[in-house]
Amino acid sequence: MRTAVGAMALVLSGEAAVAESVPTDAAMREAHAVLLGLAQDGAVPVREAGADIYYSIVDNPEAPRLVTRLEVSGAPCRARTTAALQFPEKWATLTLGLVDLSRVTAVTAYASADDMIAEAKPIPLASPDVEQIVLTGEGLYCSSRMALSGESGASDGTCSDRLDLSMMDEEQKARGRRALAIVGDFCKAPAFGKR
């Protein structure tokens, strides 16, 4: 009887550990938003069922406004974005995108934006001096753009092999570390398997 109870306790504790390691839908959306640069300057999204909507801050009413809808797909490490850039009194330009965090094959950390731009003097990812991180992987973020005015058709799709992550202050570092943990631990990105 004791053996059966002990075995059951091990199974339940194992299930609890697995449940804790699976990020919530909101945590997955936050990780995508951080890595796509949507969650900047403490931007808080409007939360809807299954999606987060980010609005750019516009001080000048004559300036264009960007509205981005972020949805996590059935595969949580993939997210869809729909972004509309609306110019006052004009039609919007719509951009459809897809990011796949499991495609990250390399992660490089730098102590400054200048080092990142020059691609010089990389430092260990765990260093307290990290201020910029570059994630790379083939087809990491793909998008296509179209004008809603009907003047031109959809643009050819483009794919970027790079995402940049700023970690300039403690808040950015905390958000960045959470996002990177999801990319490495949950999405099993190849770059983190090499550590």
mmCIF file of C-alpha atoms in Angstrom:
data_model
loop_
_atom_site.group_PDB
_atom_site.id
_atom_site.type_symbol
_atom_site.label_atom_id
_atom_site.label_comp_id
_atom_site.label_asym_id
_atom_site.label_seq_id
_atom_site.Cartn_x
_atom_site.Cartn_y
_atom_site.Cartn_z
ATOM 1 C CA MET A 1 0.000 0.000 0.000
ATOM 2 C CA ARG A 2 2.812 2.391 0.928
ATOM 3 C CA THR A 3 4.536 1.608 -2.367
ATOM 4 C CA ALA A 4 1.364 2.377 -4.332
ATOM 5 C CA VAL A 5 0.838 5.660 -2.449
ATOM 6 C CA GLY A 6 4.484 6.605 -3.012
ATOM 7 C CA ALA A 7 4.225 5.844 -6.724
ATOM 8 C CA MET A 8 1.029 7.905 -6.994
ATOM 9 C CA ALA A 9 2.723 10.831 -5.223
ATOM 10 C CA LEU A 10 5.615 10.669 -7.701
ATOM 11 C CA VAL A 11 3.229 10.654 -10.657
ATOM 12 C CA LEU A 12 1.251 13.616 -9.293
ATOM 13 C CA SER A 13 4.380 15.602 -8.497
ATOM 14 C CA GLY A 14 5.656 14.880 -12.014
ATOM 15 C CA GLU A 15 2.379 16.105 -13.519
ATOM 16 C CA ALA A 16 2.527 19.252 -11.373
ATOM 17 C CA ALA A 17 6.074 19.958 -12.552
ATOM 18 C CA VAL A 18 5.016 19.584 -16.182
ATOM 19 C CA ALA A 19 1.997 21.838 -15.609
ATOM 20 C CA GLU A 20 4.242 24.512 -14.065
ATOM 21 C CA SER A 21 6.687 24.361 -16.988
ATOM 22 C CA VAL A 22 3.993 25.026 -19.612
ATOM 23 C CA PRO A 23 3.574 28.804 -20.006
ATOM 24 C CA THR A 24 0.084 30.245 -19.990
ATOM 25 C CA ASP A 25 -1.381 31.703 -23.177
ATOM 26 C CA ALA A 26 -0.845 35.205 -21.746
ATOM 27 C CA ALA A 27 2.818 34.410 -20.961
ATOM 28 C CA MET A 28 3.351 33.138 -24.506
ATOM 29 C CA ARG A 29 1.810 36.296 -25.969
ATOM 30 C CA GLU A 30 3.994 38.456 -23.717
ATOM 31 C CA ALA A 31 7.136 36.580 -24.830
ATOM 32 C CA HIS A 32 6.242 37.112 -28.494
ATOM 33 C CA ALA A 33 5.432 40.781 -27.855
ATOM 34 C CA VAL A 34 8.756 41.376 -26.081
ATOM 35 C CA LEU A 35 10.775 39.742 -28.855
ATOM 36 C CA LEU A 36 8.850 41.589 -31.580
ATOM 37 C CA GLY A 37 9.380 44.942 -29.842
ATOM 38 C CA LEU A 38 5.691 45.521 -29.136
ATOM 39 C CA ALA A 39 6.018 45.707 -25.343
ATOM 40 C CA GLN A 40 8.190 48.823 -25.195
ATOM 41 C CA ASP A 41 8.138 51.603 -22.603
ATOM 42 C CA GLY A 42 5.754 49.623 -20.436
ATOM 43 C CA ALA A 43 3.113 49.400 -23.182
ATOM 44 C CA VAL A 44 0.112 47.474 -21.907
ATOM 45 C CA PRO A 45 -2.022 45.751 -24.539
ATOM 46 C CA VAL A 46 -5.783 45.655 -24.763
ATOM 47 C CA ARG A 47 -6.530 42.024 -24.004
ATOM 48 C CA GLU A 48 -9.153 40.170 -25.996
ATOM 49 C CA ALA A 49 -10.008 36.480 -26.071
ATOM 50 C CA GLY A 50 -6.985 34.877 -27.708
ATOM 51 C CA ALA A 51 -5.286 38.134 -28.738
ATOM 52 C CA ASP A 52 -3.461 41.212 -27.455
ATOM 53 C CA ILE A 53 -3.755 44.552 -29.248
ATOM 54 C CA TYR A 54 -0.959 47.125 -29.015
ATOM 55 C CA TYR A 55 -1.434 50.795 -29.937
ATOM 56 C CA SER A 56 1.471 53.109 -30.663
ATOM 57 C CA ILE A 57 1.575 56.266 -28.546
ATOM 58 C CA VAL A 58 0.850 59.284 -30.721
ATOM 59 C CA ASP A 59 1.359 62.792 -29.321
ATOM 60 C CA ASN A 60 0.815 64.489 -32.676
ATOM 61 C CA PRO A 61 -2.642 63.871 -34.214
ATOM 62 C CA GLU A 62 -1.099 64.334 -37.671
ATOM 63 C CA ALA A 63 1.300 61.432 -37.106
ATOM 64 C CA PRO A 64 0.506 57.898 -38.296
ATOM 65 C CA ARG A 65 -0.676 55.407 -35.716
ATOM 66 C CA LEU A 66 0.264 51.737 -35.599
ATOM 67 C CA VAL A 67 -2.177 49.149 -34.272
ATOM 68 C CA THR A 68 -0.900 45.582 -33.909
ATOM 69 C CA ARG A 69 -2.948 42.487 -33.059
ATOM 70 C CA LEU A 70 -0.933 39.563 -31.695
ATOM 71 C CA GLU A 71 -2.383 36.047 -31.619
ATOM 72 C CA VAL A 72 -0.699 32.841 -30.495
ATOM 73 C CA SER A 73 -1.534 29.998 -32.841
ATOM 74 C CA GLY A 74 -2.349 26.384 -32.025
ATOM 75 C CA ALA A 75 1.422 25.854 -31.807
ATOM 76 C CA PRO A 76 2.248 28.226 -28.898
ATOM 77 C CA CYS A 77 5.770 29.002 -30.135
ATOM 78 C CA ARG A 78 4.272 30.522 -33.280
ATOM 79 C CA ALA A 79 2.362 33.799 -33.304
ATOM 80 C CA ARG A 80 0.496 35.767 -35.939
ATOM 81 C CA THR A 81 0.552 39.544 -36.110
ATOM 82 C CA THR A 82 -1.761 41.839 -38.013
ATOM 83 C CA ALA A 83 -0.500 45.422 -38.014
ATOM 84 C CA ALA A 84 -2.233 48.436 -39.539
ATOM 85 C CA LEU A 85 -0.370 51.706 -40.039
ATOM 86 C CA GLN A 86 -3.069 54.358 -40.294
ATOM 87 C CA PHE A 87 -2.218 57.801 -41.643
ATOM 88 C CA PRO A 88 -4.716 60.583 -40.809
ATOM 89 C CA GLU A 89 -7.362 60.942 -43.538
ATOM 90 C CA LYS A 90 -5.793 58.102 -45.537
ATOM 91 C CA TRP A 91 -6.155 54.369 -45.913
ATOM 92 C CA ALA A 92 -4.022 52.101 -43.799
ATOM 93 C CA THR A 93 -1.179 49.834 -44.814
ATOM 94 C CA LEU A 94 -1.692 46.323 -43.487
ATOM 95 C CA THR A 95 1.157 43.956 -42.586
ATOM 96 C CA LEU A 96 0.568 40.276 -41.848
ATOM 97 C CA GLY A 97 3.353 38.442 -40.038
ATOM 98 C CA LEU A 98 4.281 35.082 -38.569
ATOM 99 C CA VAL A 99 7.025 34.480 -36.005
ATOM 100 C CA ASP A 100 8.301 31.040 -34.960
ATOM 101 C CA LEU A 101 10.405 31.096 -31.781
ATOM 102 C CA SER A 102 11.474 27.466 -32.211
ATOM 103 C CA ARG A 103 13.622 28.593 -35.187
ATOM 104 C CA VAL A 104 16.176 30.472 -33.065
ATOM 105 C CA THR A 105 19.505 28.832 -33.889
ATOM 106 C CA ALA A 106 21.888 31.448 -32.438
ATOM 107 C CA VAL A 107 21.793 33.950 -29.577
ATOM 108 C CA THR A 108 24.430 36.668 -29.264
ATOM 109 C CA ALA A 109 24.681 39.152 -26.396
ATOM 110 C CA TYR A 110 26.352 42.574 -26.424
ATOM 111 C CA ALA A 111 27.138 45.182 -23.780
ATOM 112 C CA SER A 112 26.012 48.113 -25.947
ATOM 113 C CA ALA A 113 24.016 49.034 -29.045
ATOM 114 C CA ASP A 114 27.266 50.147 -30.725
ATOM 115 C CA ASP A 115 28.788 46.692 -30.239
ATOM 116 C CA MET A 116 25.610 45.082 -31.573
ATOM 117 C CA ILE A 117 25.617 47.299 -34.690
ATOM 118 C CA ALA A 118 29.305 46.590 -35.280
ATOM 119 C CA GLU A 119 28.776 42.904 -34.407
ATOM 120 C CA ALA A 120 31.864 43.197 -32.210
ATOM 121 C CA LYS A 121 32.825 42.085 -28.710
ATOM 122 C CA PRO A 122 30.016 39.629 -27.894
ATOM 123 C CA ILE A 123 29.711 38.735 -24.206
ATOM 124 C CA PRO A 124 28.214 35.739 -22.348
ATOM 125 C CA LEU A 125 24.420 35.702 -22.266
ATOM 126 C CA ALA A 126 24.449 35.421 -18.459
ATOM 127 C CA SER A 127 26.677 38.512 -18.010
ATOM 128 C CA PRO A 128 25.139 41.335 -15.928
ATOM 129 C CA ASP A 129 26.491 43.773 -18.552
ATOM 130 C CA VAL A 130 24.148 42.512 -21.310
ATOM 131 C CA GLU A 131 22.165 45.365 -22.875
ATOM 132 C CA GLN A 132 21.376 43.985 -26.347
ATOM 133 C CA ILE A 133 20.599 40.470 -27.537
ATOM 134 C CA VAL A 134 20.325 39.270 -31.125
ATOM 135 C CA LEU A 135 18.371 36.102 -31.898
ATOM 136 C CA THR A 136 18.883 34.611 -35.344
ATOM 137 C CA GLY A 137 17.375 31.740 -37.274
ATOM 138 C CA GLU A 138 16.266 31.087 -40.831
ATOM 139 C CA GLY A 139 12.761 32.414 -41.496
ATOM 140 C CA LEU A 140 12.351 33.579 -37.911
ATOM 141 C CA TYR A 141 9.833 36.309 -38.816
ATOM 142 C CA CYS A 142 8.016 36.430 -42.162
ATOM 143 C CA SER A 143 5.619 39.123 -43.288
ATOM 144 C CA SER A 144 3.734 40.537 -46.262
ATOM 145 C CA ARG A 145 2.348 44.033 -46.696
ATOM 146 C CA MET A 146 -0.615 45.415 -48.596
ATOM 147 C CA ALA A 147 -2.198 48.842 -49.031
ATOM 148 C CA LEU A 148 -5.891 48.923 -48.211
ATOM 149 C CA SER A 149 -6.445 51.758 -50.684
ATOM 150 C CA GLY A 150 -6.474 49.251 -53.530
ATOM 151 C CA GLU A 151 -3.790 51.225 -55.373
ATOM 152 C CA SER A 152 -1.336 48.371 -55.227
ATOM 153 C CA GLY A 153 -1.534 44.679 -54.515
ATOM 154 C CA ALA A 154 0.124 42.735 -51.739
ATOM 155 C CA SER A 155 3.883 42.965 -51.588
ATOM 156 C CA ASP A 156 6.050 39.921 -51.958
ATOM 157 C CA GLY A 157 6.535 38.194 -48.651
ATOM 158 C CA THR A 158 9.778 38.882 -46.854
ATOM 159 C CA CYS A 159 11.449 36.873 -44.108
ATOM 160 C CA SER A 160 13.823 38.217 -41.486
ATOM 161 C CA ASP A 161 16.358 35.925 -39.858
ATOM 162 C CA ARG A 162 16.863 38.215 -36.872
ATOM 163 C CA LEU A 163 15.091 39.625 -33.816
ATOM 164 C CA ASP A 164 16.742 42.255 -31.591
ATOM 165 C CA LEU A 165 16.024 42.439 -27.867
ATOM 166 C CA SER A 166 16.939 45.483 -25.757
ATOM 167 C CA MET A 167 17.711 44.963 -22.079
ATOM 168 C CA MET A 168 18.625 48.504 -21.028
ATOM 169 C CA ASP A 169 16.940 48.665 -17.612
ATOM 170 C CA GLU A 170 15.775 46.235 -14.943
ATOM 171 C CA GLU A 171 12.216 46.033 -16.295
ATOM 172 C CA GLN A 172 13.418 45.229 -19.816
ATOM 173 C CA LYS A 173 15.866 42.682 -18.422
ATOM 174 C CA ALA A 174 13.151 40.931 -16.414
ATOM 175 C CA ARG A 175 10.809 40.763 -19.423
ATOM 176 C CA GLY A 176 13.667 39.682 -21.686
ATOM 177 C CA ARG A 177 14.773 36.884 -19.358
ATOM 178 C CA ARG A 178 11.201 35.549 -19.142
ATOM 179 C CA ALA A 179 10.913 35.583 -22.937
ATOM 180 C CA LEU A 180 14.292 33.892 -23.414
ATOM 181 C CA ALA A 181 13.396 31.216 -20.848
ATOM 182 C CA ILE A 182 10.273 30.395 -22.858
ATOM 183 C CA VAL A 183 12.260 30.276 -26.117
ATOM 184 C CA GLY A 184 14.844 27.940 -24.584
ATOM 185 C CA ASP A 185 12.867 25.791 -22.158
ATOM 186 C CA PHE A 186 9.440 25.529 -23.796
ATOM 187 C CA CYS A 187 10.061 26.186 -27.506
ATOM 188 C CA LYS A 188 13.278 24.102 -27.393
ATOM 189 C CA ALA A 189 15.032 26.507 -29.759
ATOM 190 C CA PRO A 190 18.250 24.895 -31.063
ATOM 191 C CA ALA A 191 20.386 27.849 -29.906
ATOM 192 C CA PHE A 192 19.715 27.021 -26.275
ATOM 193 C CA GLY A 193 20.449 23.339 -26.696
ATOM 194 C CA LYS A 194 24.076 24.258 -27.415
ATOM 195 C CA ARG A 195 24.605 25.834 -24.001
#
